[in-house]
Amino acid sequence: MTLNGWLQILVYCGIVVLLVKPLGGYMYRVFNGDRTFLSPVLGPIERGLYRIAGTSEREEQHWTAYAAGIMFFSVASFLVLYFLQRLQGVLPYNPAGMTAVEQNLAFNTAASFVTNTNWQNYGGESTMSYLVQMAGLTVQNFMSAAVGIAIAVALIRGFARASVKSIGNFWVDMTRCTLYVLLPLCIILTLVYVWLGMPQTLGPYVNATTLEGAQQTIAVGPVASQIAIKMLGTNGGGFFNANAAHPFENPDAISNLIQMVSIFALGAALTNVFGRMVGNQRQGWAILATMSVLFIAGVAVCYWAEAAGNPLVHALGIDGGNMEGKESRFGVAMSALFAVVTTAASCGAVNAMHDSFTALGGFIPMINMQLGEVIVGGVGAGFYGILMFIVVAVFVAGLMVGRTPEYLGKKIEAKEVKMAMLAILCLPLAMLTFTAIAVVLPSAVASIANGGPHGFSEVLYAYTSAAANNGSAFGGLSGNTPWYNITLGITMLMGRFLVIIPALAIAGSLVAKKTIPASAGTFPTDGPLFVGLLVGVILIVVGLTFFPALAIGPIVEHLAMIHGQTF
């Protein structure tokens, strides 16, 4: 590790923290229906969309209606994206002549982008036409991000409101998020990325002659616009197979910094939205502090592991950090930071190959996802994920002091705790069940490139990434097979909707409750004691759930590496 590396990490963290209040304040006004500086331009468009959809900003929904709207919208989005891929060969804007996407891969990709996962069992530049990239994948990058933020806002209303039945209107929340938050920021980011050198064209791929006289086809396309929402919406799916390691997706250190800031910006700002909505911004800062403790710990371990390098390589007389699978324009520090950021935020974009990280370096991205993506998390998804752990934490606190647990004046009762545990435990259920089957099924084992614990880690990482709606991968696993396309698709759907429904049920339960004034016995939830309790609950729940699997994979691999053993 170097001082320069840590300075870059601190600069990044400082920028994110500085954006929390202004972005949070703006988003609070948007979802509260207040006038913003964009209202004169976007207000008429917003109201026109409501008239087309047959709804109104004054209409509100019970949590069941809110959930039904999400499900119907997601099913429609899935079908549109699936058939766009299947009909790709006969649709326009296909200068490279891409054929129809195979049905299992089309299912996997549709499930992936609708759930904000963006797992890609294909190379974008060699599989998808411009039309599918724009009208299919990029549109879903907007929609899936807006859905996640809408759910987080609905759950926040459950804590902020009292003695009512409604948690908002899904169609209004999604429309406002897209029009006032995602689109304006992405227009700015797209222009910046084009300025930095990213392609943005509908022209055909470019044919070039190399210095050796050979012919090379250089893939281009509407890249910048997709990268803008890919990062801001924590989607992660790349236009190119190499993702953010490709120079057309991530040209230099400046674009790399902007992309990392984009990944965390909205998720971190939601903590401020929460504080403003419940009338106590300290509550939001306490949640952000919890996320920060877990994030900084992960960065420190991952950076240390990658900077220390591989003892097996050092034994050959080669010193230095682990640069395998990394871009020299980013180096060890920014590759390690990017890996932690993208897996803490359920983004899944990569500027280095996680499969080439050391055992401990790769362990951190995996555990970030197994935490439920609660360290900032996907836009919206990470916030309602950490609220599930908050419900469990205040329940534990209530048990310790012998009184009914409360949070923000709302009693946390059996229903809320059961729903929270259901949301938390559905992730390891999907991750570990499919991993256990895949490591003994011959057709699944055939896709594993490496033997021993690292091969096991490749499979565990895949299902962890899918269930956590992250989308990053250990590249040694060949996932474009019927088994992995179907089971990873199912895992992504489980990881999205088996968390959403319990979260909305909690919102519906809380919003109907009265607010109880704080008393001398009320456990404070805006200070360091609560932050420590919440961190402890998260680590204990996840540690007890995943330790056996982690012991078989990255932990054994690390112990073998430091003792000079290979597999």
XYZ file of C-alpha atoms in Angstrom:
567
model
C 0.000 0.000 0.000
C 1.132 3.526 -0.711
C 0.295 6.993 0.602
C -0.741 7.995 -2.919
C -3.176 5.108 -3.059
C -4.792 6.047 0.250
C -5.002 9.710 -0.774
C -6.944 8.707 -3.883
C -9.285 6.597 -1.758
C -9.833 9.464 0.705
C -10.513 11.930 -2.133
C -13.138 9.562 -3.491
C -14.811 9.153 -0.079
C -14.762 12.914 0.457
C -16.516 13.607 -2.848
C -19.249 11.074 -2.077
C -19.869 12.561 1.393
C -20.015 16.088 -0.028
C -22.746 15.019 -2.459
C -24.976 13.445 0.199
C -26.788 16.566 1.418
C -27.357 18.424 -1.877
C -28.465 15.291 -3.717
C -30.485 14.097 -0.735
C -32.227 17.456 -0.402
C -33.070 17.534 -4.107
C -34.427 13.966 -4.085
C -36.462 14.716 -0.967
C -38.165 17.607 -2.756
C -38.787 15.464 -5.839
C -40.474 12.625 -3.944
C -42.314 15.021 -1.673
C -43.885 16.608 -4.741
C -42.293 19.992 -4.099
C -41.352 22.389 -6.880
C -37.779 22.104 -8.177
C -35.780 24.111 -10.711
C -36.726 21.526 -13.360
C -40.474 21.704 -12.673
C -41.234 24.384 -15.322
C -39.743 22.132 -18.021
C -40.610 18.647 -16.768
C -43.875 19.359 -14.944
C -46.066 19.334 -18.096
C -44.369 16.125 -19.283
C -44.942 14.516 -15.890
C -48.641 15.414 -15.832
C -49.041 14.229 -19.435
C -47.596 10.842 -18.548
C -50.034 10.532 -15.655
C -52.971 11.251 -17.975
C -51.746 8.598 -20.424
C -51.335 6.080 -17.606
C -54.714 6.905 -16.088
C -53.341 7.938 -12.715
C -52.726 11.133 -10.774
C -50.154 12.428 -8.340
C -52.989 12.846 -5.835
C -53.864 9.133 -5.921
C -52.118 6.943 -3.356
C -51.914 3.168 -2.981
C -52.115 0.536 -0.270
C -48.925 -1.510 -0.083
C -50.557 -4.430 -1.907
C -51.538 -2.190 -4.834
C -48.037 -0.680 -4.825
C -46.512 -4.188 -4.970
C -48.945 -5.278 -7.691
C -47.916 -2.283 -9.808
C -44.261 -3.262 -9.454
C -44.954 -6.876 -10.392
C -47.083 -6.027 -13.452
C -44.534 -3.477 -14.647
C -41.650 -5.937 -14.142
C -43.434 -8.729 -16.024
C -44.161 -6.380 -18.925
C -40.542 -5.174 -18.942
C -39.287 -8.769 -18.933
C -41.459 -9.753 -21.908
C -40.519 -6.689 -23.968
C -36.800 -7.232 -23.420
C -37.046 -10.977 -24.070
C -38.807 -10.550 -27.408
C -36.522 -7.705 -28.474
C -33.629 -10.138 -28.173
C -35.438 -12.990 -29.904
C -36.461 -10.735 -32.817
C -33.140 -8.896 -33.005
C -32.204 -10.337 -36.406
C -35.178 -8.744 -38.187
C -35.208 -5.422 -36.317
C -33.457 -2.192 -37.481
C -30.327 -0.514 -36.101
C -28.306 -3.687 -36.439
C -25.292 -2.682 -38.574
C -23.215 -5.671 -37.466
C -25.950 -8.121 -38.511
C -26.461 -9.725 -35.099
C -28.756 -12.751 -35.161
C -31.499 -13.581 -32.664
C -30.303 -14.261 -29.121
C -30.654 -17.922 -28.060
C -33.752 -18.491 -25.892
C -31.989 -19.501 -22.647
C -29.571 -16.598 -22.910
C -32.466 -14.241 -23.732
C -34.277 -15.425 -20.581
C -31.168 -14.906 -18.465
C -30.523 -11.438 -19.908
C -34.142 -10.305 -19.514
C -34.191 -11.475 -15.889
C -30.822 -9.836 -15.359
C -31.682 -6.349 -16.583
C -35.217 -6.241 -15.160
C -33.832 -7.055 -11.696
C -31.040 -4.430 -11.924
C -28.450 -7.239 -11.885
C -26.943 -6.945 -15.385
C -25.265 -10.336 -15.243
C -23.970 -10.892 -18.766
C -23.343 -14.372 -20.168
C -22.423 -12.754 -23.484
C -20.147 -10.105 -24.972
C -22.199 -6.995 -25.691
C -20.338 -5.940 -28.820
C -20.598 -9.431 -30.353
C -24.175 -10.330 -29.366
C -26.475 -7.305 -29.085
C -27.577 -4.867 -31.824
C -27.715 -1.127 -31.266
C -31.513 -1.298 -30.957
C -31.423 -3.944 -28.227
C -28.633 -2.085 -26.437
C -30.662 1.145 -26.453
C -34.368 0.245 -26.434
C -33.860 -2.902 -24.395
C -30.883 -2.831 -22.064
C -30.479 0.921 -21.526
C -34.209 1.449 -20.988
C -34.240 -1.288 -18.374
C -31.215 0.301 -16.731
C -33.407 3.361 -16.148
C -36.542 1.456 -15.198
C -34.980 -1.056 -12.805
C -33.116 1.735 -11.011
C -36.289 3.825 -10.739
C -38.216 0.851 -9.350
C -35.559 0.271 -6.682
C -35.565 3.901 -5.576
C -39.383 3.978 -5.556
C -39.472 0.969 -3.212
C -36.963 2.592 -0.862
C -39.041 5.783 -0.758
C -42.219 3.769 -0.085
C -40.525 1.999 2.836
C -39.270 5.316 4.209
C -42.866 6.579 4.169
C -43.769 3.597 6.320
C -41.531 5.010 9.056
C -42.334 8.679 8.386
C -46.133 8.493 8.227
C -48.530 7.431 10.961
C -52.111 6.140 11.183
C -52.697 6.037 7.412
C -53.110 3.238 4.881
C -51.146 4.414 1.832
C -47.414 4.382 1.121
C -47.477 6.509 -2.040
C -48.132 5.770 -5.689
C -45.715 3.480 -7.537
C -46.358 5.046 -10.938
C -45.802 8.547 -9.599
C -42.643 7.624 -7.696
C -41.143 5.810 -10.691
C -42.019 8.647 -13.082
C -40.573 11.331 -10.830
C -37.392 9.348 -10.241
C -36.843 8.872 -13.962
C -37.757 12.395 -15.085
C -36.259 14.506 -12.316
C -33.332 12.422 -11.058
C -32.012 9.827 -13.497
C -32.517 11.513 -16.883
C -31.024 14.950 -16.069
C -27.959 13.463 -14.379
C -27.425 10.971 -17.197
C -27.597 13.685 -19.864
C -24.830 15.564 -18.067
C -22.758 12.403 -17.543
C -23.161 11.356 -21.178
C -21.812 14.680 -22.418
C -18.881 14.472 -20.005
C -18.068 10.926 -21.122
C -18.152 11.901 -24.804
C -15.776 14.759 -23.962
C -13.464 12.230 -22.281
C -13.394 10.050 -25.386
C -16.240 7.529 -25.181
C -17.973 6.727 -28.496
C -21.599 7.795 -29.016
C -22.636 6.862 -32.544
C -25.108 4.796 -34.549
C -22.531 4.277 -37.262
C -21.207 0.803 -38.167
C -18.198 -0.839 -36.580
C -14.898 0.596 -37.814
C -12.472 -1.453 -39.924
C -8.811 -0.626 -39.350
C -5.468 -1.851 -40.609
C -2.946 -2.652 -37.891
C 0.790 -1.882 -38.020
C 1.369 -5.476 -39.098
C -1.024 -5.041 -42.022
C -3.818 -7.181 -40.563
C -7.473 -6.137 -40.653
C -9.236 -5.400 -37.374
C -12.857 -4.563 -36.655
C -13.253 -2.019 -33.858
C -16.628 -2.095 -32.139
C -18.270 1.272 -31.480
C -21.850 2.377 -30.831
C -24.026 4.382 -28.441
C -21.631 3.701 -25.578
C -21.544 6.896 -23.494
C -25.304 7.066 -22.921
C -25.401 3.473 -21.700
C -22.400 3.921 -19.402
C -23.998 6.978 -17.776
C -27.062 5.080 -16.510
C -25.114 1.864 -16.071
C -23.112 3.513 -13.281
C -25.619 6.004 -11.882
C -28.321 3.331 -11.702
C -25.870 0.754 -10.255
C -26.728 -1.570 -13.128
C -23.225 -2.529 -14.223
C -23.836 -4.195 -17.573
C -21.191 -3.146 -20.072
C -21.542 -2.267 -23.738
C -18.319 -4.224 -24.217
C -17.389 -7.622 -22.817
C -14.407 -6.150 -20.921
C -16.789 -3.732 -19.158
C -15.097 -0.757 -17.429
C -11.658 -2.212 -18.206
C -12.288 -1.396 -21.885
C -10.770 1.965 -22.915
C -13.976 2.938 -24.736
C -15.985 2.457 -21.525
C -13.433 3.898 -19.113
C -10.728 5.896 -20.915
C -8.672 7.280 -18.032
C -8.364 8.050 -14.326
C -10.870 10.923 -14.518
C -13.609 8.778 -16.070
C -12.779 6.073 -13.537
C -13.307 8.494 -10.625
C -16.549 9.854 -12.102
C -17.902 6.348 -12.571
C -17.096 5.301 -9.002
C -18.710 8.459 -7.629
C -21.772 7.820 -9.820
C -22.135 4.326 -8.365
C -22.382 5.587 -4.769
C -24.027 8.985 -5.313
C -27.744 8.159 -5.228
C -27.494 5.306 -2.735
C -25.615 7.446 -0.240
C -28.004 10.373 -0.813
C -30.983 8.169 0.084
C -29.757 8.118 3.678
C -30.250 11.886 3.735
C -33.670 11.518 2.107
C -34.559 9.145 4.940
C -33.400 11.587 7.603
C -35.355 14.436 6.061
C -38.540 12.402 5.657
C -38.541 11.136 9.262
C -37.714 14.609 10.553
C -34.274 13.807 11.986
C -31.265 13.907 9.669
C -29.081 12.332 12.361
C -30.924 9.066 11.694
C -29.750 9.151 8.102
C -26.176 9.970 9.085
C -26.177 7.011 11.507
C -27.158 4.667 8.671
C -24.491 6.178 6.400
C -21.932 5.761 9.207
C -22.814 2.059 9.421
C -22.339 1.668 5.692
C -19.055 3.582 5.892
C -17.598 1.353 8.620
C -18.237 -1.764 6.541
C -17.024 -0.076 3.354
C -13.735 1.248 4.754
C -12.991 -2.125 6.349
C -13.533 -3.833 3.001
C -11.367 -1.330 1.115
C -8.541 -1.687 3.646
C -8.486 -5.499 3.431
C -8.853 -5.660 -0.360
C -6.229 -2.977 -1.003
C -3.812 -4.592 1.464
C -4.277 -8.043 -0.091
C -3.754 -6.812 -3.648
C -0.828 -4.535 -2.737
C 0.873 -7.361 -0.833
C 0.737 -9.538 -3.936
C 0.954 -13.290 -4.319
C 3.564 -15.156 -2.206
C 3.830 -17.814 -4.917
C 4.904 -15.137 -7.398
C 7.247 -13.541 -4.865
C 8.952 -16.924 -4.460
C 9.985 -16.651 -8.106
C 11.850 -13.434 -7.329
C 9.147 -11.114 -8.666
C 8.221 -8.412 -6.165
C 5.313 -5.962 -6.081
C 1.562 -6.013 -5.843
C -0.808 -8.256 -7.736
C -1.264 -6.670 -11.168
C -2.729 -9.759 -12.836
C -6.048 -8.879 -14.469
C -5.643 -5.152 -13.798
C -5.254 -2.168 -16.095
C -1.956 -0.282 -15.683
C -3.813 3.031 -16.147
C -5.672 2.354 -12.869
C -3.134 0.396 -10.830
C -3.667 -1.637 -7.673
C -5.302 1.025 -5.504
C -8.014 2.118 -7.933
C -8.663 -1.463 -9.046
C -9.157 -2.589 -5.445
C -11.323 0.448 -4.654
C -13.447 -0.078 -7.755
C -13.957 -3.761 -6.850
C -15.190 -2.859 -3.369
C -17.367 0.011 -4.613
C -19.040 -2.045 -7.340
C -19.843 -4.958 -5.014
C -20.843 -2.756 -2.092
C -23.323 -0.989 -4.359
C -24.717 -3.966 -6.301
C -23.412 -2.374 -9.494
C -21.323 -5.222 -10.883
C -19.261 -3.135 -13.307
C -15.562 -4.039 -13.196
C -12.349 -2.276 -14.206
C -10.266 -5.329 -13.274
C -10.866 -9.063 -13.345
C -12.019 -10.230 -9.900
C -11.094 -13.807 -10.761
C -7.439 -12.709 -10.822
C -7.507 -11.093 -7.390
C -5.735 -12.799 -4.526
C -7.843 -15.069 -2.314
C -8.500 -12.330 0.274
C -8.823 -9.659 -2.405
C -11.597 -11.657 -4.066
C -13.109 -12.557 -0.704
C -14.094 -8.931 -0.008
C -16.256 -8.447 -3.142
C -17.940 -11.771 -2.390
C -18.703 -10.952 1.254
C -19.933 -7.487 0.240
C -22.621 -9.166 -1.840
C -23.413 -11.744 0.818
C -24.076 -8.919 3.264
C -27.141 -8.278 1.130
C -25.627 -5.286 -0.704
C -26.392 -3.091 2.319
C -23.179 -1.029 2.041
C -24.855 1.764 0.026
C -26.197 -1.009 -2.189
C -28.059 -0.733 -5.462
C -30.013 2.497 -5.853
C -32.882 1.960 -3.456
C -32.245 -1.743 -3.024
C -29.314 -1.219 -0.678
C -31.323 1.157 1.469
C -34.364 -1.036 1.921
C -31.919 -3.903 2.491
C -30.231 -2.186 5.428
C -33.625 -1.210 6.833
C -34.350 -4.945 7.114
C -31.245 -5.318 9.300
C -32.287 -2.244 11.295
C -35.579 -3.964 12.154
C -33.624 -6.990 13.405
C -31.128 -4.801 15.284
C -33.804 -2.901 17.219
C -35.505 -6.224 17.957
C -32.242 -7.497 19.453
C -31.875 -4.251 21.415
C -35.400 -4.666 22.747
C -34.609 -8.185 23.912
C -31.518 -6.950 25.742
C -33.380 -4.257 27.703
C -36.600 -6.206 28.142
C -39.076 -3.913 26.357
C -40.982 -3.780 23.075
C -38.546 -2.673 20.370
C -39.171 0.700 18.755
C -37.700 2.551 15.831
C -38.559 6.179 15.127
C -41.569 5.950 17.387
C -42.992 2.839 15.699
C -43.297 -0.413 17.634
C -41.453 -3.241 15.898
C -43.592 -6.312 16.450
C -43.578 -9.955 15.365
C -44.897 -9.276 11.851
C -42.138 -6.806 11.008
C -39.390 -9.045 12.402
C -40.683 -12.086 10.494
C -40.888 -10.139 7.240
C -37.382 -8.723 7.760
C -35.915 -12.182 8.404
C -37.716 -13.549 5.349
C -36.143 -10.815 3.207
C -32.691 -11.419 4.721
C -32.718 -15.226 4.533
C -34.072 -15.592 1.000
C -30.688 -14.459 -0.339
C -28.539 -17.178 1.264
C -31.268 -19.696 0.411
C -30.857 -18.941 -3.287
C -27.065 -18.508 -3.174
C -26.212 -21.666 -1.254
C -28.866 -24.019 -2.653
C -27.929 -23.506 -6.293
C -24.201 -23.522 -5.460
C -24.551 -26.884 -3.695
C -26.311 -28.383 -6.704
C -23.923 -26.857 -9.267
C -20.747 -28.232 -7.661
C -22.013 -31.825 -7.943
C -23.931 -31.656 -11.231
C -21.600 -32.854 -14.031
C -22.908 -30.427 -16.665
C -22.420 -27.513 -14.252
C -18.991 -28.654 -13.083
C -17.840 -28.781 -16.715
C -18.100 -24.970 -16.849
C -15.582 -24.446 -14.037
C -12.138 -23.445 -15.302
C -10.183 -24.035 -12.064
C -10.003 -26.941 -9.652
C -9.919 -26.908 -5.863
C -11.272 -24.129 -3.663
C -10.965 -21.467 -6.347
C -13.248 -23.434 -8.648
C -15.760 -23.666 -5.813
C -15.409 -19.910 -5.297
C -16.208 -19.273 -8.968
C -19.559 -21.033 -8.604
C -20.344 -19.506 -5.198
C -19.473 -16.052 -6.531
C -21.810 -16.507 -9.509
C -24.879 -17.376 -7.452
C -23.955 -14.810 -4.803
C -23.742 -12.126 -7.489
C -27.031 -13.211 -9.057
C -29.035 -13.349 -5.810
C -27.566 -10.029 -4.630
C -28.518 -8.489 -8.020
C -24.896 -7.438 -8.518
C -23.821 -8.930 -11.835
C -20.027 -9.116 -11.457
C -18.353 -12.484 -11.943
C -15.267 -14.597 -11.488
C -14.439 -14.917 -15.163
C -13.223 -18.505 -14.920
C -16.815 -19.779 -14.957
C -18.352 -20.313 -18.404
C -21.912 -19.281 -17.665
C -23.486 -19.373 -21.134
C -24.953 -22.867 -20.774
C -28.589 -23.930 -20.303
C -27.992 -24.780 -16.625
C -26.383 -21.501 -15.650
C -28.596 -19.329 -17.860
C -31.766 -20.746 -16.324
C -30.675 -21.140 -12.686
C -28.883 -17.797 -12.529
C -31.978 -16.176 -14.039
C -34.192 -17.768 -11.382
C -31.728 -16.729 -8.672
C -31.806 -13.109 -9.871
C -35.612 -13.054 -9.768
C -35.614 -14.559 -6.264
C -33.054 -12.039 -5.038
C -35.139 -9.131 -6.327
C -38.764 -9.982 -5.639
C -38.465 -12.125 -2.499
C -36.934 -9.048 -0.845
C -39.272 -6.440 -2.340
C -42.536 -8.031 -1.182
C -41.569 -8.389 2.519
C -40.106 -4.862 2.482
C -43.364 -3.399 1.188
C -45.349 -5.504 3.667
C -43.314 -3.910 6.466
C -44.015 -0.468 5.006
C -47.726 -1.218 4.920
C -47.700 -2.429 8.507
C -45.705 0.505 9.887
C -47.586 3.243 8.072
C -50.802 2.250 9.854
C -49.252 2.467 13.322
C -49.323 5.419 15.647
C -46.120 7.233 16.498
C -45.117 6.814 20.141
C -43.239 9.719 21.757
C -39.699 8.923 22.880
C -39.241 8.242 26.577
C -36.336 7.773 28.984
C -36.249 4.087 28.098
C -36.193 4.576 24.321
C -33.042 3.191 22.717
C -31.345 6.014 20.738
C -30.817 5.055 17.111
C -28.846 8.068 15.915
C -25.563 7.578 17.770
C -22.410 5.445 17.739
C -23.899 2.781 20.052
C -26.606 1.972 17.526
C -24.092 2.069 14.668
C -21.974 -0.510 16.501
C -25.024 -2.697 17.213
C -26.155 -2.567 13.591
C -22.697 -3.430 12.271
C -22.507 -6.324 14.719
C -25.931 -7.695 13.784
C -25.122 -7.557 10.070
C -21.781 -9.330 10.501
C -23.137 -11.975 12.881
C -26.159 -12.860 10.742
C -24.143 -13.054 7.540
C -21.145 -14.737 9.192
C -23.219 -17.529 10.696
C -24.978 -18.067 7.379
C -22.028 -18.119 5.018
C -18.964 -19.135 7.038
C -18.985 -22.840 5.995
C -19.141 -21.938 2.300
C -16.481 -19.227 2.632
C -14.250 -21.635 4.555
C -14.364 -24.090 1.661
C -13.578 -21.418 -0.929
C -11.537 -18.223 -0.436
C -10.369 -18.916 3.122
C -8.868 -22.314 2.252
C -7.410 -20.799 -0.923
C -5.733 -18.023 1.103
C -4.274 -20.464 3.623
C -2.935 -22.604 0.802
C -1.426 -19.575 -0.940
C 0.494 -18.327 2.096
C 1.871 -21.842 2.620
C 3.010 -22.116 -0.996
C 0.406 -24.644 -2.116
C -1.372 -24.714 -5.474
C -4.314 -26.724 -6.756
